[in-house]
Every structure is written in structure tokens, then in C-alpha cells.
Amino acid sequence: MVEQEARKHAEAERAKAGVPEVFQLEWVQQRYIEISRSQPDGRLLVRDFLAWIAHFSLGQAWWELALNDATGHVLRTARSRSQGET
Amino acid sequence: METDPQAGTKSIAEDRLWEYLEGQLKKQGQADATEYLRHFLKPQAGEPVIRGDLTMVPFDMYHRVSDYTSKLDASDGSIMGWHFQVLADDPGDAIPAADALKAAEAEAAPPAGAALKVSEYERSADAPFFVARWEHEENGIPVEMDYIHVLVNGKSGRPYALYRKWHTLDFKPKER
């Protein structure tokens, strides 16, 4: 996936991920990230992914989606504690 | 497990030693200080020497000059960080930054993929200290949250703290 495709995926996935419409996509950056998933047997399995971090902002408030480079699906969401006036 | 056949004798002698030291402090009107004695002093018993009816136990006395903290990875025992405060005391910036970086590099031993991101003097509470920070990159792509951070006393040229989080990329799910 190249940057332009990552931007398209970010815009396509944002609503499902909960990013309010008023937030603007500022930048995307490729990174390796660790994702952990709890298993039914209680174990916590971790693996690395090549991902695109999509950063949305509104003033000081922000959302970030981590998109799987291979599929474009959201691996992780994060947001600033303060969400401004949204 | 081997046991020290003289352990009982040494233990009794150490009890006597603490009693003596605490008694000396009390004589000097510093009874409140006795509770700190065991924090600042550490006796290490030598081999008992028997002279006639007397059994004498020599002690090497160690004085705590600084706290030292370290953090180890529970999975493999590797060092994740350490901080030795006494080496940070008496700060300065006399050492050229290039030399401070060499000292930091020797301590950090940055592996392949380590990209130097910070190499400069900073100040905290108006005291200078040198910071070197490497971040993990693979083929130019950052590996999130992986770094090595070293603090160097710019007067002595000695590193006094290291913080390390680093891992080898693995795309198969497993426990870490």
C-alpha cells in the first residue's frame, strides 16, 4: 500500500471507527506496531504488523487509526483525552 | 545448596555489631538515626578467627552512597534499564558532545536498525546532562515504541542511566 491508498483507506474506515466528521485527516505514516490479542484460554498473543498510522485532528484534539498495510483494515484506534467541542 | 558452617556465628556477631553501632548513636544523642543505620550501612562478615576463648568475626563495612535501580526483562533477563544516581551528581557540560556520544554508544551498543535521533546537551533544574537516543527502524520504517535512551554526565563523561525497549520484529502471534 502506498501513501495515497492509505489515505483512502483511512477516509473509508473512519466512520466505522468512530472518528467524528469534523476531524481532518492530517497525515499518514508507515510504522511497525505491536498488536496484542487475548485468547480464549487466557493467553495474550502479540505480533507485529506493518501499518499506516492515520492522524486526524481538530485543534488540539486528535484521533489515530492504525491500518493494516496488507488489508487496509483498522488494527487499533486511539484518541486524545480531550475531544474539544465535538 | 551449600550452607556456610559459620553462618550462625556470623549472624550472632552481626547482631552484636548492630547493637554496638546503635548504642554509639544513642550515646551521641542521635537515637532517631538508628532506624536509618541498616539503610546506609551494610556489614559483610569475614571468616571467624578463634583466639583462645574468643571468636572474633571481622567485618567489611559498606556505606550506601547512592540508590541504583535496574529493570530486567522477565522473559530473558536482558537489561531494560538502569539508573545510578551518584554518577549523575556533580553535573557539567565540559565534555564535547561527540565524546559524550561515544560514551553513550559504548553503553548502549545500538544494534542494527538503531537510528540516532537525539545527541545533545539538555538541562534539567538548570543542570546540564547529555542525552543520546536511538530509535528502531527497519528499512527506514519506524518500529513503534522501540528505543535506547542514554544519559551521560557531561563533566565526568560517564553514562548514569540507560532505558531500553527493543524487540525483533515477528509477524507470527506468540506470547512475549
mmCIF file of C-alpha atoms in Angstrom, chain B residues 22-167:
data_model
loop_
_atom_site.group_PDB
_atom_site.id
_atom_site.type_symbol
_atom_site.label_atom_id
_atom_site.label_comp_id
_atom_site.label_asym_id
_atom_site.label_seq_id
_atom_site.Cartn_x
_atom_site.Cartn_y
_atom_site.Cartn_z
ATOM 1 C CA GLU B 22 23.019 1.715 67.658
ATOM 2 C CA GLY B 23 24.429 2.149 71.166
ATOM 3 C CA GLN B 24 27.055 4.560 69.855
ATOM 4 C CA LEU B 25 24.417 6.652 68.124
ATOM 5 C CA LYS B 26 22.284 6.762 71.250
ATOM 6 C CA LYS B 27 25.282 7.866 73.291
ATOM 7 C CA GLN B 28 25.713 10.720 70.853
ATOM 8 C CA GLY B 29 22.080 11.726 71.323
ATOM 9 C CA GLN B 30 21.107 10.516 67.855
ATOM 10 C CA ALA B 31 18.687 7.743 68.768
ATOM 11 C CA ASP B 32 16.395 8.769 65.886
ATOM 12 C CA ALA B 33 19.161 7.929 63.414
ATOM 13 C CA THR B 34 19.304 4.281 64.435
ATOM 14 C CA GLU B 35 16.396 3.364 62.200
ATOM 15 C CA TYR B 36 18.394 4.530 59.160
ATOM 16 C CA LEU B 37 21.545 2.611 60.042
ATOM 17 C CA ARG B 38 20.586 -0.526 58.146
ATOM 18 C CA HIS B 39 19.665 1.541 55.109
ATOM 19 C CA PHE B 40 23.052 3.220 54.865
ATOM 20 C CA LEU B 41 25.416 0.541 56.184
ATOM 21 C CA LYS B 42 25.940 -2.994 55.050
ATOM 22 C CA PRO B 43 28.313 -5.246 57.004
ATOM 23 C CA GLN B 44 29.870 -8.204 55.292
ATOM 24 C CA ALA B 45 31.255 -10.790 57.662
ATOM 25 C CA GLY B 46 34.642 -12.372 57.050
ATOM 26 C CA GLU B 47 35.811 -15.729 58.317
ATOM 27 C CA PRO B 48 35.732 -16.054 62.126
ATOM 28 C CA VAL B 49 39.076 -16.192 63.876
ATOM 29 C CA ILE B 50 39.379 -18.158 67.122
ATOM 30 C CA ARG B 51 41.842 -16.829 69.684
ATOM 31 C CA GLY B 52 41.706 -18.823 72.893
ATOM 32 C CA ASP B 53 38.218 -18.459 74.299
ATOM 33 C CA LEU B 54 37.343 -15.688 71.872
ATOM 34 C CA THR B 55 35.786 -15.998 68.480
ATOM 35 C CA MET B 56 36.340 -12.821 66.510
ATOM 36 C CA VAL B 57 34.412 -12.025 63.354
ATOM 37 C CA PRO B 58 35.912 -9.328 61.133
ATOM 38 C CA PHE B 59 33.539 -7.174 59.079
ATOM 39 C CA ASP B 60 33.967 -5.158 55.937
ATOM 40 C CA MET B 61 31.600 -2.228 56.183
ATOM 41 C CA TYR B 62 29.922 -0.807 53.096
ATOM 42 C CA HIS B 63 28.279 2.590 53.013
ATOM 43 C CA ARG B 64 25.406 3.279 50.652
ATOM 44 C CA VAL B 65 26.371 6.255 48.510
ATOM 45 C CA SER B 66 23.501 6.118 46.062
ATOM 46 C CA ASP B 67 20.439 4.218 45.070
ATOM 47 C CA TYR B 68 20.796 2.058 41.986
ATOM 48 C CA THR B 69 17.784 0.823 40.128
ATOM 49 C CA SER B 70 17.662 -1.634 37.282
ATOM 50 C CA LYS B 71 14.917 -3.238 35.272
ATOM 51 C CA LEU B 72 15.232 -6.667 33.689
ATOM 52 C CA ASP B 73 13.088 -8.351 31.076
ATOM 53 C CA ALA B 74 11.279 -11.173 32.870
ATOM 54 C CA SER B 75 11.271 -13.326 29.742
ATOM 55 C CA ASP B 76 15.007 -13.413 29.038
ATOM 56 C CA GLY B 77 16.781 -11.451 31.775
ATOM 57 C CA SER B 78 18.063 -8.793 29.407
ATOM 58 C CA ILE B 79 18.636 -5.329 30.816
ATOM 59 C CA MET B 80 15.782 -2.930 30.082
ATOM 60 C CA GLY B 81 17.234 -0.078 32.048
ATOM 61 C CA TRP B 82 19.297 1.165 34.934
ATOM 62 C CA HIS B 83 19.880 4.419 36.784
ATOM 63 C CA PHE B 84 22.820 5.129 39.079
ATOM 64 C CA GLN B 85 22.200 8.462 40.715
ATOM 65 C CA VAL B 86 25.667 9.001 42.164
ATOM 66 C CA LEU B 87 27.112 9.132 38.647
ATOM 67 C CA ALA B 88 24.726 11.962 37.809
ATOM 68 C CA ASP B 89 25.909 14.086 40.731
ATOM 69 C CA ASP B 90 28.283 16.974 40.048
ATOM 70 C CA PRO B 91 26.966 17.582 36.525
ATOM 71 C CA GLY B 92 28.578 19.640 33.774
ATOM 72 C CA ASP B 93 28.962 20.051 30.048
ATOM 73 C CA ALA B 94 32.741 20.185 29.707
ATOM 74 C CA ILE B 95 32.919 17.018 27.623
ATOM 75 C CA PRO B 96 32.443 17.715 23.896
ATOM 76 C CA ALA B 97 29.155 16.310 22.628
ATOM 77 C CA ALA B 98 30.981 13.962 20.232
ATOM 78 C CA ASP B 99 32.888 12.397 23.130
ATOM 79 C CA ALA B 100 29.743 12.129 25.249
ATOM 80 C CA LEU B 101 28.078 10.359 22.349
ATOM 81 C CA LYS B 102 30.943 7.858 22.172
ATOM 82 C CA ALA B 103 30.456 7.078 25.866
ATOM 83 C CA ALA B 104 26.727 6.665 25.312
ATOM 84 C CA GLU B 105 27.316 4.402 22.309
ATOM 85 C CA ALA B 106 29.672 2.198 24.304
ATOM 86 C CA GLU B 107 26.939 1.727 26.905
ATOM 87 C CA ALA B 108 24.008 1.377 24.522
ATOM 88 C CA ALA B 109 25.677 -0.906 21.969
ATOM 89 C CA PRO B 110 22.999 0.115 19.463
ATOM 90 C CA PRO B 111 22.029 -2.879 17.302
ATOM 91 C CA ALA B 112 21.413 -2.888 13.563
ATOM 92 C CA GLY B 113 18.411 -0.743 12.788
ATOM 93 C CA ALA B 114 19.163 1.796 15.511
ATOM 94 C CA ALA B 115 18.800 5.323 14.154
ATOM 95 C CA LEU B 116 20.338 8.107 16.216
ATOM 96 C CA LYS B 117 17.609 10.694 16.812
ATOM 97 C CA VAL B 118 18.943 12.803 19.678
ATOM 98 C CA SER B 119 22.554 13.620 20.524
ATOM 99 C CA GLU B 120 22.796 16.824 22.522
ATOM 100 C CA TYR B 121 23.069 18.516 25.869
ATOM 101 C CA GLU B 122 19.822 19.267 27.661
ATOM 102 C CA ARG B 123 19.145 20.915 31.010
ATOM 103 C CA SER B 124 17.028 19.906 33.958
ATOM 104 C CA ALA B 125 16.725 22.090 37.068
ATOM 105 C CA ASP B 126 19.417 24.233 35.415
ATOM 106 C CA ALA B 127 21.875 21.318 35.376
ATOM 107 C CA PRO B 128 23.262 20.114 32.043
ATOM 108 C CA PHE B 129 23.297 16.482 31.007
ATOM 109 C CA PHE B 130 23.937 14.752 27.702
ATOM 110 C CA VAL B 131 21.202 12.742 26.005
ATOM 111 C CA ALA B 132 21.615 10.162 23.270
ATOM 112 C CA ARG B 133 18.562 8.422 21.894
ATOM 113 C CA TRP B 134 18.288 5.782 19.228
ATOM 114 C CA GLU B 135 15.030 4.645 17.724
ATOM 115 C CA HIS B 136 14.395 1.355 15.977
ATOM 116 C CA GLU B 137 13.868 1.454 12.220
ATOM 117 C CA GLU B 138 13.600 -1.382 9.731
ATOM 118 C CA ASN B 139 14.283 -0.377 6.130
ATOM 119 C CA GLY B 140 13.677 3.227 7.175
ATOM 120 C CA ILE B 141 10.268 2.457 8.707
ATOM 121 C CA PRO B 142 9.954 3.297 12.430
ATOM 122 C CA VAL B 143 9.251 0.458 14.843
ATOM 123 C CA GLU B 144 6.829 1.988 17.293
ATOM 124 C CA MET B 145 7.960 2.334 20.922
ATOM 125 C CA ASP B 146 11.407 0.785 20.404
ATOM 126 C CA TYR B 147 14.270 2.938 21.609
ATOM 127 C CA ILE B 148 17.504 3.142 23.575
ATOM 128 C CA HIS B 149 17.968 6.234 25.701
ATOM 129 C CA VAL B 150 21.243 7.004 27.480
ATOM 130 C CA LEU B 151 22.061 9.865 29.848
ATOM 131 C CA VAL B 152 25.686 10.914 30.304
ATOM 132 C CA ASN B 153 27.278 13.130 32.934
ATOM 133 C CA GLY B 154 28.946 15.798 30.800
ATOM 134 C CA LYS B 155 31.578 16.525 33.419
ATOM 135 C CA SER B 156 32.815 13.011 34.132
ATOM 136 C CA GLY B 157 31.942 11.621 30.728
ATOM 137 C CA ARG B 158 30.269 8.605 32.356
ATOM 138 C CA PRO B 159 26.799 7.322 31.498
ATOM 139 C CA TYR B 160 24.481 7.292 34.506
ATOM 140 C CA ALA B 161 21.241 5.934 33.086
ATOM 141 C CA LEU B 162 20.044 3.726 30.287
ATOM 142 C CA TYR B 163 16.494 2.929 29.225
ATOM 143 C CA ARG B 164 15.918 0.306 26.573
ATOM 144 C CA LYS B 165 12.904 -1.154 24.838
ATOM 145 C CA TRP B 166 13.755 -3.164 21.770
ATOM 146 C CA HIS B 167 12.445 -6.222 20.033
#
